[in-house]
Amino acid sequence: MHAMSDPTALAGMLPFDSIGLYEQPKPRFIFKMPRVVPDQKAKFESDELFRRLSRESEIRYTGYRDRPQEERQVRFQNGCREGHTEIAFVATGTNIQLVFNPSANGYSMADPTRECDFDKEHGKVHIRSHFIMNGVCVRWRGWVDLERLDGVGCLEYDEDKAQMEDSLLREQIERYNQRLRDFEEKQRAYRQHQERPGDPDLEMRMASSLQHHHVNHASPVGARCTQQRVGLPLQVGLPVSPP
């Protein structure tokens, strides 16, 4: 995934409200940060960074830069066969970690849908990787020389993935709006119940129930208190005889 982030391109998350000691809990809704922006194609075509990266330009392998060239070559090929590598656009300095489906041991038959192809051109590996960058579904396409560890690559707008993510985004927003509607309906019903005049029959039944409860629970306590008062002699005010 791309290391850069664009805060203006992503929607925020609703914060949590603090709850006091005697404060009733407030409803909390978490809106997951959308993976994509509402209009991906427009952003891809208008954003300056996307315009620059959409042109084929020089790229380089950036992994293990502190190691000898021969070791980096081996590590690069092993990473490609495992399905990942790190490259950078030289002109912009944009670093991207590519993740893709590796070919079977790097020696599978020719397949136009392969995302990692060592057989297409001698001494080079051709890579395609799909990911989301700054809220836009894109596809990286390019090749890397196996000896020099540099090559040419660019970003393309991924129409198929963008449609899938747009559909997920609409479903996510609809679920969130439905939760808000349900909560507002419950709040409205609660307010109407509070404003409605009380039911006399219900109030009489509640009062009778409370009185019955009070009588049943008060009698044993009074009996115990009476017994205690009877059994305790009062010695207040009696003179004390000298020994």
mmCIF file of C-alpha atoms in Angstrom:
data_model
loop_
_atom_site.group_PDB
_atom_site.id
_atom_site.type_symbol
_atom_site.label_atom_id
_atom_site.label_comp_id
_atom_site.label_asym_id
_atom_site.label_seq_id
_atom_site.Cartn_x
_atom_site.Cartn_y
_atom_site.Cartn_z
ATOM 1 C CA MET A 1 0.000 0.000 0.000
ATOM 2 C CA HIS A 2 1.075 3.525 -0.574
ATOM 3 C CA ALA A 3 2.840 5.147 2.324
ATOM 4 C CA MET A 4 1.443 8.609 1.701
ATOM 5 C CA SER A 5 -1.942 9.668 3.022
ATOM 6 C CA ASP A 6 -4.321 12.395 1.974
ATOM 7 C CA PRO A 7 -6.485 13.466 4.957
ATOM 8 C CA THR A 8 -8.656 15.690 2.781
ATOM 9 C CA ALA A 9 -9.579 12.753 0.574
ATOM 10 C CA LEU A 10 -10.861 10.542 3.360
ATOM 11 C CA ALA A 11 -13.939 10.925 5.503
ATOM 12 C CA GLY A 12 -13.461 11.088 9.273
ATOM 13 C CA MET A 13 -14.829 8.968 12.059
ATOM 14 C CA LEU A 14 -17.455 10.156 14.460
ATOM 15 C CA PRO A 15 -15.825 10.753 17.854
ATOM 16 C CA PHE A 16 -16.856 9.214 21.151
ATOM 17 C CA ASP A 17 -18.496 11.456 23.728
ATOM 18 C CA SER A 18 -17.325 11.299 27.318
ATOM 19 C CA ILE A 19 -19.923 10.121 29.884
ATOM 20 C CA GLY A 20 -20.247 11.767 33.284
ATOM 21 C CA LEU A 21 -20.890 9.914 36.533
ATOM 22 C CA TYR A 22 -24.646 10.612 36.593
ATOM 23 C CA GLU A 23 -25.095 11.362 32.924
ATOM 24 C CA GLN A 24 -27.197 9.075 30.810
ATOM 25 C CA PRO A 25 -25.203 7.290 28.097
ATOM 26 C CA LYS A 26 -25.392 8.993 24.747
ATOM 27 C CA PRO A 27 -25.824 7.014 21.524
ATOM 28 C CA ARG A 28 -22.555 6.252 19.854
ATOM 29 C CA PHE A 29 -22.196 5.631 16.170
ATOM 30 C CA ILE A 30 -18.934 4.607 14.556
ATOM 31 C CA PHE A 31 -18.606 5.442 10.903
ATOM 32 C CA LYS A 32 -15.753 3.427 9.472
ATOM 33 C CA MET A 33 -13.352 5.452 7.434
ATOM 34 C CA PRO A 34 -14.258 4.929 3.758
ATOM 35 C CA ARG A 35 -11.659 3.187 1.659
ATOM 36 C CA VAL A 36 -12.411 5.308 -1.400
ATOM 37 C CA VAL A 37 -13.621 8.813 -2.228
ATOM 38 C CA PRO A 38 -17.096 9.325 -3.733
ATOM 39 C CA ASP A 39 -15.826 10.220 -7.247
ATOM 40 C CA GLN A 40 -12.645 8.239 -7.817
ATOM 41 C CA LYS A 41 -12.243 8.859 -11.531
ATOM 42 C CA ALA A 42 -12.551 12.626 -11.161
ATOM 43 C CA LYS A 43 -9.902 12.638 -8.439
ATOM 44 C CA PHE A 44 -7.560 10.460 -10.493
ATOM 45 C CA GLU A 45 -7.864 12.777 -13.484
ATOM 46 C CA SER A 46 -7.627 16.058 -11.568
ATOM 47 C CA ASP A 47 -5.082 15.288 -8.839
ATOM 48 C CA GLU A 48 -1.594 16.526 -9.697
ATOM 49 C CA LEU A 49 0.177 13.546 -8.145
ATOM 50 C CA PHE A 50 -1.965 11.053 -10.058
ATOM 51 C CA ARG A 51 -1.384 12.934 -13.300
ATOM 52 C CA ARG A 52 2.367 12.704 -12.842
ATOM 53 C CA LEU A 53 2.346 9.057 -11.818
ATOM 54 C CA SER A 54 0.040 8.062 -14.660
ATOM 55 C CA ARG A 55 2.817 8.833 -17.161
ATOM 56 C CA GLU A 56 5.398 6.102 -17.712
ATOM 57 C CA SER A 57 8.557 7.110 -15.896
ATOM 58 C CA GLU A 58 11.674 5.658 -14.329
ATOM 59 C CA ILE A 59 11.274 3.479 -11.257
ATOM 60 C CA ARG A 60 13.754 1.707 -8.984
ATOM 61 C CA TYR A 61 13.733 -1.159 -6.538
ATOM 62 C CA THR A 62 14.175 0.294 -3.030
ATOM 63 C CA GLY A 63 14.568 -2.786 -0.876
ATOM 64 C CA TYR A 64 17.769 -3.583 1.043
ATOM 65 C CA ARG A 65 19.660 -0.549 -0.173
ATOM 66 C CA ASP A 66 22.404 -1.147 2.387
ATOM 67 C CA ARG A 67 23.241 -4.587 0.954
ATOM 68 C CA PRO A 68 25.527 -5.507 -1.980
ATOM 69 C CA GLN A 69 24.030 -5.413 -5.461
ATOM 70 C CA GLU A 70 24.223 -9.196 -5.924
ATOM 71 C CA GLU A 71 22.330 -9.798 -2.697
ATOM 72 C CA ARG A 72 19.695 -7.211 -3.626
ATOM 73 C CA GLN A 73 19.154 -8.942 -6.969
ATOM 74 C CA VAL A 74 18.499 -12.259 -5.233
ATOM 75 C CA ARG A 75 16.230 -10.695 -2.633
ATOM 76 C CA PHE A 76 14.269 -8.830 -5.329
ATOM 77 C CA GLN A 77 13.578 -11.989 -7.316
ATOM 78 C CA ASN A 78 12.656 -13.941 -4.184
ATOM 79 C CA GLY A 79 10.252 -11.186 -3.152
ATOM 80 C CA CYS A 80 8.623 -11.184 -6.581
ATOM 81 C CA ARG A 81 8.121 -14.938 -6.440
ATOM 82 C CA GLU A 82 6.536 -14.481 -3.005
ATOM 83 C CA GLY A 83 4.211 -11.779 -4.321
ATOM 84 C CA HIS A 84 5.617 -8.474 -3.014
ATOM 85 C CA THR A 85 8.274 -5.849 -3.705
ATOM 86 C CA GLU A 86 9.047 -2.174 -3.062
ATOM 87 C CA ILE A 87 9.574 0.383 -5.802
ATOM 88 C CA ALA A 88 9.848 4.164 -6.040
ATOM 89 C CA PHE A 89 9.103 6.670 -8.799
ATOM 90 C CA VAL A 90 12.360 8.521 -9.308
ATOM 91 C CA ALA A 91 10.817 11.793 -10.512
ATOM 92 C CA THR A 92 8.486 12.263 -7.560
ATOM 93 C CA GLY A 93 10.165 10.145 -4.876
ATOM 94 C CA THR A 94 6.888 8.307 -4.292
ATOM 95 C CA ASN A 95 7.489 4.948 -2.619
ATOM 96 C CA ILE A 96 4.992 2.145 -3.167
ATOM 97 C CA GLN A 97 4.846 -1.356 -1.778
ATOM 98 C CA LEU A 98 3.454 -3.658 -4.451
ATOM 99 C CA VAL A 99 1.509 -6.787 -3.573
ATOM 100 C CA PHE A 100 0.434 -9.195 -6.297
ATOM 101 C CA ASN A 101 -0.273 -12.832 -7.103
ATOM 102 C CA PRO A 102 3.044 -14.551 -7.783
ATOM 103 C CA SER A 103 3.392 -16.989 -10.651
ATOM 104 C CA ALA A 104 3.823 -20.640 -9.764
ATOM 105 C CA ASN A 105 7.524 -20.798 -8.930
ATOM 106 C CA GLY A 106 8.010 -18.114 -11.559
ATOM 107 C CA TYR A 107 7.805 -20.638 -14.398
ATOM 108 C CA SER A 108 4.091 -20.861 -15.276
ATOM 109 C CA MET A 109 2.865 -20.847 -18.852
ATOM 110 C CA ALA A 110 2.208 -17.561 -20.655
ATOM 111 C CA ASP A 111 -0.952 -15.958 -19.275
ATOM 112 C CA PRO A 112 -2.061 -12.371 -20.013
ATOM 113 C CA THR A 113 -3.671 -12.149 -16.567
ATOM 114 C CA ARG A 114 -0.472 -12.969 -14.708
ATOM 115 C CA GLU A 115 0.584 -10.243 -12.312
ATOM 116 C CA CYS A 116 4.219 -11.310 -12.114
ATOM 117 C CA ASP A 117 5.798 -12.529 -15.356
ATOM 118 C CA PHE A 118 9.471 -13.502 -15.662
ATOM 119 C CA ASP A 119 8.965 -15.036 -19.134
ATOM 120 C CA LYS A 120 7.526 -12.112 -21.075
ATOM 121 C CA GLU A 121 10.896 -10.490 -21.706
ATOM 122 C CA HIS A 122 14.364 -11.895 -21.070
ATOM 123 C CA GLY A 123 16.211 -10.296 -18.163
ATOM 124 C CA LYS A 124 13.117 -8.433 -16.922
ATOM 125 C CA VAL A 125 10.100 -9.087 -14.752
ATOM 126 C CA HIS A 126 6.743 -7.519 -15.640
ATOM 127 C CA ILE A 127 4.510 -6.721 -12.674
ATOM 128 C CA ARG A 128 0.928 -5.557 -12.213
ATOM 129 C CA SER A 129 -0.454 -4.691 -8.797
ATOM 130 C CA HIS A 130 -3.890 -3.461 -7.706
ATOM 131 C CA PHE A 131 -4.335 -1.256 -4.643
ATOM 132 C CA ILE A 132 -6.067 1.842 -3.276
ATOM 133 C CA MET A 133 -4.019 5.035 -3.162
ATOM 134 C CA ASN A 134 -5.386 8.211 -1.570
ATOM 135 C CA GLY A 135 -8.937 6.914 -1.868
ATOM 136 C CA VAL A 136 -8.684 5.865 -5.538
ATOM 137 C CA CYS A 137 -8.479 2.340 -6.951
ATOM 138 C CA VAL A 138 -5.382 2.163 -9.145
ATOM 139 C CA ARG A 139 -3.270 -0.427 -10.912
ATOM 140 C CA TRP A 140 0.527 -0.245 -11.094
ATOM 141 C CA ARG A 141 1.980 -1.566 -14.315
ATOM 142 C CA GLY A 142 5.646 -1.782 -15.278
ATOM 143 C CA TRP A 143 8.817 -3.810 -15.534
ATOM 144 C CA VAL A 144 12.105 -4.050 -13.646
ATOM 145 C CA ASP A 145 15.510 -5.091 -14.983
ATOM 146 C CA LEU A 146 16.748 -8.076 -12.993
ATOM 147 C CA GLU A 147 20.373 -6.858 -12.994
ATOM 148 C CA ARG A 148 20.131 -3.078 -12.671
ATOM 149 C CA LEU A 149 16.986 -3.242 -10.497
ATOM 150 C CA ASP A 150 15.428 -0.267 -12.260
ATOM 151 C CA GLY A 151 12.834 0.028 -14.977
ATOM 152 C CA VAL A 152 9.698 1.830 -16.125
ATOM 153 C CA GLY A 153 6.257 1.955 -14.575
ATOM 154 C CA CYS A 154 3.067 3.970 -14.196
ATOM 155 C CA LEU A 155 -0.292 4.093 -12.440
ATOM 156 C CA GLU A 156 -3.595 3.414 -14.200
ATOM 157 C CA TYR A 157 -7.144 3.949 -13.031
ATOM 158 C CA ASP A 158 -8.689 0.583 -12.109
ATOM 159 C CA GLU A 159 -12.249 0.814 -13.380
ATOM 160 C CA ASP A 160 -13.394 -2.647 -12.245
ATOM 161 C CA LYS A 161 -12.088 -2.339 -8.701
ATOM 162 C CA ALA A 162 -13.444 1.208 -8.469
ATOM 163 C CA GLN A 163 -16.983 0.021 -9.260
ATOM 164 C CA MET A 164 -16.762 -2.657 -6.584
ATOM 165 C CA GLU A 165 -15.524 -0.193 -3.969
ATOM 166 C CA ASP A 166 -18.185 2.358 -4.935
ATOM 167 C CA SER A 167 -20.862 -0.247 -4.355
ATOM 168 C CA LEU A 168 -19.414 -1.093 -0.934
ATOM 169 C CA LEU A 169 -19.228 2.602 -0.066
ATOM 170 C CA ARG A 170 -22.901 3.161 -0.914
ATOM 171 C CA GLU A 171 -23.918 0.156 1.191
ATOM 172 C CA GLN A 172 -21.833 1.415 4.092
ATOM 173 C CA ILE A 173 -23.391 4.882 3.961
ATOM 174 C CA GLU A 174 -26.891 3.421 3.690
ATOM 175 C CA ARG A 175 -26.343 1.222 6.766
ATOM 176 C CA TYR A 176 -25.104 4.219 8.709
ATOM 177 C CA ASN A 177 -28.069 6.369 7.638
ATOM 178 C CA GLN A 178 -30.468 3.557 8.567
ATOM 179 C CA ARG A 179 -28.980 3.417 12.064
ATOM 180 C CA LEU A 180 -29.478 7.149 12.414
ATOM 181 C CA ARG A 181 -33.090 6.873 11.251
ATOM 182 C CA ASP A 182 -33.778 4.062 13.726
ATOM 183 C CA PHE A 183 -32.287 6.060 16.564
ATOM 184 C CA GLU A 184 -34.257 9.193 15.685
ATOM 185 C CA GLU A 185 -37.463 7.150 15.546
ATOM 186 C CA LYS A 186 -36.808 5.742 19.025
ATOM 187 C CA GLN A 187 -36.072 9.212 20.355
ATOM 188 C CA ARG A 188 -39.282 10.562 18.823
ATOM 189 C CA ALA A 189 -41.347 7.750 20.349
ATOM 190 C CA TYR A 190 -39.722 8.324 23.732
ATOM 191 C CA ARG A 191 -40.481 12.070 23.677
ATOM 192 C CA GLN A 192 -44.078 11.439 22.668
ATOM 193 C CA HIS A 193 -44.472 8.993 25.553
ATOM 194 C CA GLN A 194 -43.078 11.546 27.998
ATOM 195 C CA GLU A 195 -45.368 14.306 26.750
ATOM 196 C CA ARG A 196 -48.501 12.110 26.758
ATOM 197 C CA PRO A 197 -50.805 12.592 29.875
ATOM 198 C CA GLY A 198 -50.663 9.765 32.377
ATOM 199 C CA ASP A 199 -53.191 6.908 32.442
ATOM 200 C CA PRO A 200 -55.297 7.183 35.682
ATOM 201 C CA ASP A 201 -55.946 3.419 35.846
ATOM 202 C CA LEU A 202 -52.243 2.700 35.411
ATOM 203 C CA GLU A 203 -51.321 5.216 38.112
ATOM 204 C CA MET A 204 -53.869 3.679 40.534
ATOM 205 C CA ARG A 205 -52.504 0.190 39.911
ATOM 206 C CA MET A 206 -48.948 1.386 40.473
ATOM 207 C CA ALA A 207 -49.940 3.202 43.700
ATOM 208 C CA SER A 208 -51.789 0.122 44.981
ATOM 209 C CA SER A 209 -48.808 -2.070 44.173
ATOM 210 C CA LEU A 210 -46.439 0.254 45.987
ATOM 211 C CA GLN A 211 -48.743 0.418 49.062
ATOM 212 C CA HIS A 212 -49.053 -3.360 49.194
ATOM 213 C CA HIS A 213 -45.305 -3.678 48.894
ATOM 214 C CA HIS A 214 -44.795 -1.162 51.729
ATOM 215 C CA VAL A 215 -47.189 -2.932 54.105
ATOM 216 C CA ASN A 216 -45.720 -6.374 53.498
ATOM 217 C CA HIS A 217 -42.190 -5.205 54.080
ATOM 218 C CA ALA A 218 -42.828 -2.733 56.929
ATOM 219 C CA SER A 219 -44.616 -5.084 59.380
ATOM 220 C CA PRO A 220 -41.756 -7.469 60.245
ATOM 221 C CA VAL A 221 -39.410 -4.562 60.752
ATOM 222 C CA GLY A 222 -41.824 -2.875 63.174
ATOM 223 C CA ALA A 223 -42.269 -6.098 65.107
ATOM 224 C CA ARG A 224 -38.557 -6.513 65.533
ATOM 225 C CA CYS A 225 -38.183 -2.907 66.675
ATOM 226 C CA THR A 226 -41.006 -3.382 69.259
ATOM 227 C CA GLN A 227 -39.428 -6.502 70.647
ATOM 228 C CA GLN A 228 -36.140 -4.774 71.056
ATOM 229 C CA ARG A 229 -37.691 -1.828 72.882
ATOM 230 C CA VAL A 230 -39.568 -4.132 75.283
ATOM 231 C CA GLY A 231 -36.572 -6.237 76.105
ATOM 232 C CA LEU A 232 -34.217 -3.353 76.975
ATOM 233 C CA PRO A 233 -34.625 -1.886 80.579
ATOM 234 C CA LEU A 234 -34.143 1.810 80.974
ATOM 235 C CA GLN A 235 -31.514 2.748 83.585
ATOM 236 C CA VAL A 236 -31.343 6.460 82.930
ATOM 237 C CA GLY A 237 -31.400 8.701 86.028
ATOM 238 C CA LEU A 238 -31.006 5.947 88.695
ATOM 239 C CA PRO A 239 -28.554 6.864 91.523
ATOM 240 C CA VAL A 240 -25.523 4.716 92.024
ATOM 241 C CA SER A 241 -25.070 3.362 95.597
ATOM 242 C CA PRO A 242 -21.622 3.696 97.088
ATOM 243 C CA PRO A 243 -19.795 0.413 97.722
#
